[in-house]
Amino acid sequence: MSERTGRPQAPRERAEGRAALVTGAARGIGAATVRALAAEGWSVLAVDRCADDPALPYHLGTRAELDAVVAQAAAGPGQAHGLVADTRDRAAMAAAVAEAERRWGGLDAALAVAGVIAGGVPLWEMPPEQEEAVLSTDLGGVLALARAAIPALLRRPEPRHGRFLAVASAAATRGLPMLAAYCAAKAGVAGLTRALATELRGTGVTANAVSPGSTDTPILAESARLYGLPGAASFAAQQPLDRLLAPEEVAAALAWLAGDGSSGMTGAVVPVDGGLAL
Ligand SMILES: NC(=O)c1ccc[n+]([C@@H]2O[C@H](COP(=O)([O-])OP(=O)(O)OC[C@H]3O[C@@H](n4cnc5c(N)ncnc54)[C@H](O)[C@@H]3O)[C@@H](O)[C@H]2O)c1
């Protein structure tokens, strides 16, 4: 249906002329999302901090990885531009949104994908700096992007088709031992998504989230280490699909949610989890 007239309309096949901002873009689900959007014709500002966090014992994405994602996106029909910025920095998120608007004349979708993990011990034994790293990135970074990006989505003229999208987790609804701060942050993302949907009432801008299950990326390898498991593959048996998800499978859902096909959805937290939450 047309968001303006309420009449049926043909689905838009390409997204040429639309601009998106994706955080956590150097690798994993964020990188796959940049590639998926570019393949649909989007212009994408690919944002990542491209630096390790001294509070965390595993490596984060790198500038070389971000550059590689941008080069892959150049296969088109869309394009990507890489930007090094930390989602926890409100001013940096405002500058990133301004950069997307300067380059492409506006912003149509903002996707908060960046995240970190820490734990492996009960919350009361977790180093406070790790708790802070998880909460400030996995919830605070999503809030910072929402603050910066939603006004830009609303600056688009009506009828709007703006999309604010966040990546939560199966941890948003499950109580996972030794990951209490991560569960708290991801449950916060789900609550934020629902509340933003109501705040955006009638604007044509929607807010939705996906909750991935165990997906084959470095964060899952770190989760395995935290649980003392031999590797990420150990998580496969927990999901009825009986395998890990590929980042591209989560990215496909995010790219669909960014497009016109999701116009009837807002405030949804969609499991893309191989059945993990069942
Ligand atoms: N992989 C899984 O099994 C899984 C499951 C559920 C949810 N998730 C979520 O999916 C999202 C993507 O994770 P992934 O699996 O691709 O992990 P990943 O570690 O491969 O990628 C995360 C990316 O985010 C970047 N990043 C981290 N903190 C940042 C910050 N403050 N500012 C900017 N960039 C930052 C990192 O540099 C890295 O490139 C995360 O929010 C994660 O919590 C992943």
Coordinates of C-alpha atoms and ligand atoms in Angstrom, one line a residue:
M1 CA 0.0 0.0 0.0
S2 CA 1.1 3.5 -0.6
E3 CA 1.9 5.2 2.7
R4 CA 0.3 8.4 1.2
T5 CA -2.8 7.2 -0.6
G6 CA -3.5 3.9 1.1
R7 CA -3.8 2.3 -2.4
P8 CA -1.8 -0.8 -3.5
Q9 CA 1.4 0.0 -5.3
A10 CA 4.1 -2.1 -6.9
P11 CA 7.0 -2.9 -4.6
R12 CA 10.1 -0.7 -5.1
E13 CA 12.8 -3.0 -6.5
R14 CA 15.7 -0.7 -6.2
A15 CA 16.7 1.9 -3.6
E16 CA 18.7 4.3 -5.8
G17 CA 18.6 7.8 -4.3
R18 CA 18.2 6.5 -0.7
A19 CA 20.8 6.9 1.9
A20 CA 21.6 4.8 5.0
L21 CA 24.0 5.0 7.9
V22 CA 25.2 1.6 9.3
T23 CA 27.2 1.3 12.5
G24 CA 29.5 -1.6 13.3
A25 CA 30.2 -1.7 9.6
A26 CA 33.8 -3.0 9.5
R27 CA 32.9 -6.7 9.9
G28 CA 30.3 -9.2 10.8
I29 CA 26.6 -8.4 10.6
G30 CA 27.2 -4.6 10.0
A31 CA 29.6 -5.3 7.1
A32 CA 27.1 -7.8 5.5
T33 CA 24.3 -5.1 5.9
V34 CA 26.4 -2.5 4.1
R35 CA 26.9 -5.0 1.2
A36 CA 23.2 -6.0 1.2
L37 CA 22.1 -2.3 1.1
A38 CA 24.6 -1.4 -1.6
A39 CA 23.5 -4.3 -3.7
E40 CA 19.9 -2.9 -3.6
G41 CA 21.2 0.6 -4.7
W42 CA 21.5 2.4 -1.3
S43 CA 24.2 4.9 -0.6
V44 CA 25.6 3.8 2.7
L45 CA 27.7 5.7 5.3
A46 CA 29.6 2.8 6.9
V47 CA 30.6 3.7 10.4
D48 CA 32.9 1.8 12.8
R49 CA 35.3 2.8 15.6
C50 CA 38.0 0.7 14.0
A51 CA 39.9 0.5 17.3
D52 CA 40.1 -1.9 20.2
D53 CA 38.6 -1.1 23.5
P54 CA 41.1 -1.3 26.3
A55 CA 38.3 -2.6 28.6
L56 CA 37.7 -5.6 26.4
P57 CA 40.0 -8.6 25.9
Y58 CA 39.2 -9.2 22.2
H59 CA 39.9 -7.3 19.0
L60 CA 37.3 -5.1 17.4
G61 CA 37.0 -4.1 13.8
T62 CA 39.9 -2.4 11.9
R63 CA 40.2 0.4 9.3
A64 CA 41.5 -2.1 6.8
E65 CA 38.3 -4.2 7.3
L66 CA 36.1 -1.1 6.9
D67 CA 38.0 -0.1 3.7
A68 CA 37.4 -3.6 2.3
V69 CA 33.7 -3.4 3.0
V70 CA 33.5 0.0 1.2
A71 CA 35.4 -1.5 -1.8
Q72 CA 33.0 -4.5 -1.9
A73 CA 30.0 -2.1 -1.9
A74 CA 31.5 -0.3 -4.9
A75 CA 30.4 -3.3 -7.0
G76 CA 27.1 -1.4 -6.9
P77 CA 24.5 -0.5 -7.9
G78 CA 24.8 1.4 -4.7
Q79 CA 27.9 2.7 -2.9
A80 CA 29.5 3.1 0.5
H81 CA 31.7 5.6 2.2
G82 CA 33.7 4.7 5.3
L83 CA 33.8 6.8 8.5
V84 CA 35.7 6.1 11.7
A85 CA 33.5 7.1 14.6
D86 CA 32.5 5.7 18.0
T87 CA 28.8 5.2 18.6
R88 CA 29.1 6.2 22.2
D89 CA 30.1 9.7 21.2
R90 CA 27.0 11.8 20.6
A91 CA 28.8 14.5 18.8
A92 CA 30.5 12.0 16.5
M93 CA 27.1 10.5 15.7
A94 CA 25.7 13.9 14.9
A95 CA 28.7 14.6 12.7
A96 CA 28.2 11.2 10.9
V97 CA 24.5 12.0 10.2
A98 CA 25.6 15.4 8.9
E99 CA 28.1 13.8 6.6
A100 CA 25.4 11.5 5.2
E101 CA 23.1 14.4 4.6
R102 CA 25.9 16.5 3.0
R103 CA 26.9 13.6 0.7
W104 CA 23.5 12.4 -0.4
G105 CA 21.0 15.2 0.5
G106 CA 19.3 13.4 3.4
L107 CA 19.0 10.2 5.4
D108 CA 16.4 7.5 4.9
A109 CA 17.6 4.7 7.2
A110 CA 19.8 4.5 10.3
L111 CA 20.9 1.1 11.4
A112 CA 22.5 0.6 14.9
V113 CA 24.4 -2.6 14.5
A114 CA 27.6 -1.9 16.5
G115 CA 28.0 -4.0 19.6
V116 CA 30.4 -5.6 22.0
I117 CA 30.3 -8.5 24.5
A118 CA 31.8 -9.2 27.9
G119 CA 31.0 -11.4 30.8
G120 CA 31.9 -15.0 31.6
V121 CA 31.4 -14.4 35.3
P122 CA 28.4 -13.4 37.4
L123 CA 27.5 -9.7 37.2
W124 CA 28.8 -9.0 40.7
E125 CA 32.3 -10.3 39.7
M126 CA 32.4 -8.5 36.3
P127 CA 35.0 -5.7 36.1
P128 CA 33.1 -2.5 36.2
E129 CA 34.9 -1.2 33.1
Q130 CA 33.6 -4.2 31.2
E131 CA 30.0 -3.6 32.4
E132 CA 30.4 0.0 31.3
A133 CA 31.8 -1.0 27.9
V134 CA 28.8 -3.3 27.3
L135 CA 26.1 -0.9 28.5
S136 CA 27.6 2.2 26.9
T137 CA 28.0 0.6 23.5
D138 CA 25.1 -1.9 23.2
L139 CA 22.5 0.5 24.7
G140 CA 24.1 3.9 24.9
G141 CA 25.4 3.7 21.3
V142 CA 21.9 2.9 20.0
L143 CA 20.5 5.8 22.0
A144 CA 23.2 8.1 20.6
L145 CA 22.4 7.1 17.0
A146 CA 18.7 7.5 17.6
R147 CA 19.2 11.0 18.9
A148 CA 21.3 12.0 16.0
A149 CA 19.6 10.2 13.2
I150 CA 15.9 10.4 13.9
P151 CA 15.7 14.2 13.4
A152 CA 17.4 13.7 10.0
L153 CA 14.9 11.0 9.1
L154 CA 12.1 13.5 10.0
R155 CA 13.8 16.2 7.9
R156 CA 12.8 14.2 4.8
P157 CA 9.7 15.6 3.2
E158 CA 6.4 13.8 3.5
P159 CA 5.4 11.1 2.6
R160 CA 8.3 9.7 4.5
H161 CA 9.6 6.2 4.6
G162 CA 12.3 6.6 7.2
R163 CA 13.6 3.6 9.1
F164 CA 15.4 3.5 12.5
L165 CA 16.7 -0.1 12.9
A166 CA 18.6 -1.6 15.8
V167 CA 20.2 -5.0 16.4
A168 CA 19.1 -6.5 19.7
S169 CA 19.7 -10.2 20.4
A170 CA 18.0 -13.4 21.6
A171 CA 19.6 -12.2 24.9
A172 CA 17.0 -9.5 25.0
T173 CA 14.4 -12.0 26.0
R174 CA 16.4 -14.8 27.5
G175 CA 18.3 -14.8 30.8
L176 CA 21.7 -15.9 29.7
P177 CA 24.1 -16.7 32.6
M178 CA 27.4 -14.9 32.7
L179 CA 26.1 -12.3 30.2
A180 CA 23.9 -10.2 32.5
A181 CA 25.1 -6.8 31.4
Y182 CA 24.7 -7.9 27.7
C183 CA 21.2 -9.1 28.4
A184 CA 20.3 -5.9 30.2
A185 CA 21.6 -3.8 27.3
K186 CA 19.8 -5.8 24.6
A187 CA 16.5 -5.8 26.6
G188 CA 17.0 -2.1 26.7
V189 CA 17.3 -2.0 22.9
A190 CA 14.0 -3.9 22.6
G191 CA 12.3 -1.5 25.0
L192 CA 13.8 1.5 23.2
T193 CA 12.5 0.2 19.8
R194 CA 9.0 -0.1 21.1
A195 CA 9.0 3.3 22.7
L196 CA 10.5 5.0 19.7
A197 CA 7.7 3.5 17.5
T198 CA 5.1 5.2 19.7
E199 CA 7.0 8.5 19.7
L200 CA 7.2 8.4 15.9
R201 CA 3.4 7.9 15.6
G202 CA 2.1 9.3 12.3
T203 CA 5.4 10.6 11.0
G204 CA 6.0 7.9 8.4
V205 CA 9.3 7.0 10.2
T206 CA 9.3 3.6 11.8
A207 CA 11.5 1.9 14.4
N208 CA 12.1 -1.8 14.4
A209 CA 14.8 -4.2 15.6
V210 CA 16.1 -7.7 14.8
S211 CA 17.2 -10.2 17.4
P212 CA 19.9 -12.5 15.9
G213 CA 20.6 -15.9 17.2
S214 CA 24.1 -17.4 17.2
T215 CA 25.7 -15.8 14.1
D216 CA 29.2 -16.7 12.9
T217 CA 31.2 -13.5 13.7
P218 CA 34.0 -12.6 16.0
I219 CA 31.6 -11.6 18.8
L220 CA 30.3 -15.2 18.9
A221 CA 33.9 -16.5 19.0
E222 CA 34.4 -14.3 22.0
S223 CA 31.2 -15.6 23.6
A224 CA 32.5 -19.1 23.2
R225 CA 35.7 -18.1 24.9
L226 CA 33.7 -16.5 27.8
Y227 CA 31.9 -19.8 28.2
G228 CA 35.0 -21.9 28.0
L229 CA 33.8 -23.6 24.8
P230 CA 36.2 -24.8 22.1
G231 CA 34.7 -22.4 19.5
A232 CA 31.7 -20.6 18.0
A233 CA 30.4 -23.8 16.4
S234 CA 29.6 -25.1 19.8
F235 CA 26.5 -22.8 19.8
A236 CA 25.0 -24.4 16.7
A237 CA 23.1 -27.2 18.5
Q238 CA 21.2 -24.6 20.6
Q239 CA 19.1 -23.5 17.6
P240 CA 16.6 -25.6 15.8
L241 CA 18.2 -24.8 12.5
D242 CA 21.1 -26.9 13.9
R243 CA 23.8 -24.6 12.5
L244 CA 25.1 -21.1 13.0
L245 CA 23.6 -18.3 11.0
A246 CA 25.7 -16.4 8.5
P247 CA 25.9 -12.7 8.9
E248 CA 24.3 -12.3 5.5
E249 CA 21.1 -14.0 6.8
V250 CA 20.7 -11.3 9.5
A251 CA 21.7 -8.6 7.0
A252 CA 19.0 -9.8 4.6
A253 CA 16.3 -9.1 7.3
L254 CA 17.8 -5.7 8.1
A255 CA 17.9 -4.7 4.4
W256 CA 14.3 -5.8 4.0
L257 CA 13.3 -3.8 7.1
A258 CA 15.0 -0.8 5.6
G259 CA 12.9 -0.9 2.5
D260 CA 9.3 -0.3 1.6
G261 CA 8.3 -3.9 2.2
S262 CA 8.2 -3.3 6.0
S263 CA 6.0 -0.2 5.8
G264 CA 3.3 -1.9 8.0
M265 CA 5.7 -2.7 10.8
T266 CA 6.8 -0.5 13.7
G267 CA 7.9 -1.3 17.2
A268 CA 8.7 -4.9 16.2
V269 CA 11.6 -6.9 17.5
V270 CA 12.0 -9.6 14.9
P271 CA 13.8 -12.8 15.7
V272 CA 16.3 -13.9 13.1
D273 CA 17.7 -16.6 15.3
G274 CA 17.3 -20.0 13.7
G275 CA 14.7 -20.7 16.3
L276 CA 17.0 -20.0 19.3
A277 CA 14.3 -18.2 21.3
L278 CA 11.8 -21.0 21.0
Ligands
LIG1 N1 27.1 -12.7 16.3 C1 26.0 -13.1 17.1 O1 25.9 -14.3 17.4 C2 25.1 -12.1 17.6 C3 23.9 -12.5 18.2 C4 23.0 -11.6 18.7 C5 23.3 -10.2 18.5 N2 24.4 -9.8 17.9 C6 24.6 -8.4 17.7 O2 24.9 -8.1 16.4 C7 25.6 -6.9 16.3 C8 26.8 -7.0 15.4 O3 27.7 -8.0 16.0 P1 28.6 -8.9 15.1 O4 28.1 -10.3 15.4 O5 28.7 -8.5 13.7 O6 30.0 -8.7 15.9 P2 31.4 -8.2 15.4 O7 32.2 -8.1 16.7 O8 31.9 -9.0 14.3 O9 31.2 -6.7 14.9 C9 30.9 -5.6 15.7 C10 31.5 -4.4 15.0 O10 31.1 -3.3 15.8 C11 32.2 -2.4 15.9 N3 32.0 -1.6 17.2 C12 32.0 -2.0 18.5 N4 31.9 -1.0 19.3 C13 31.7 0.1 18.5 C14 31.5 1.5 18.8 N5 31.4 1.9 20.1 N6 31.4 2.4 17.8 C15 31.5 1.9 16.5 N7 31.7 0.7 16.2 C16 31.8 -0.2 17.2 C17 33.4 -3.3 16.0 O11 34.6 -2.6 15.7 C18 33.0 -4.4 15.0 O12 33.5 -4.0 13.7 C19 26.0 -6.5 17.8 O13 25.1 -5.5 18.3 C20 25.8 -7.8 18.5 O14 25.5 -7.6 19.9 C21 25.3 -10.7 17.4

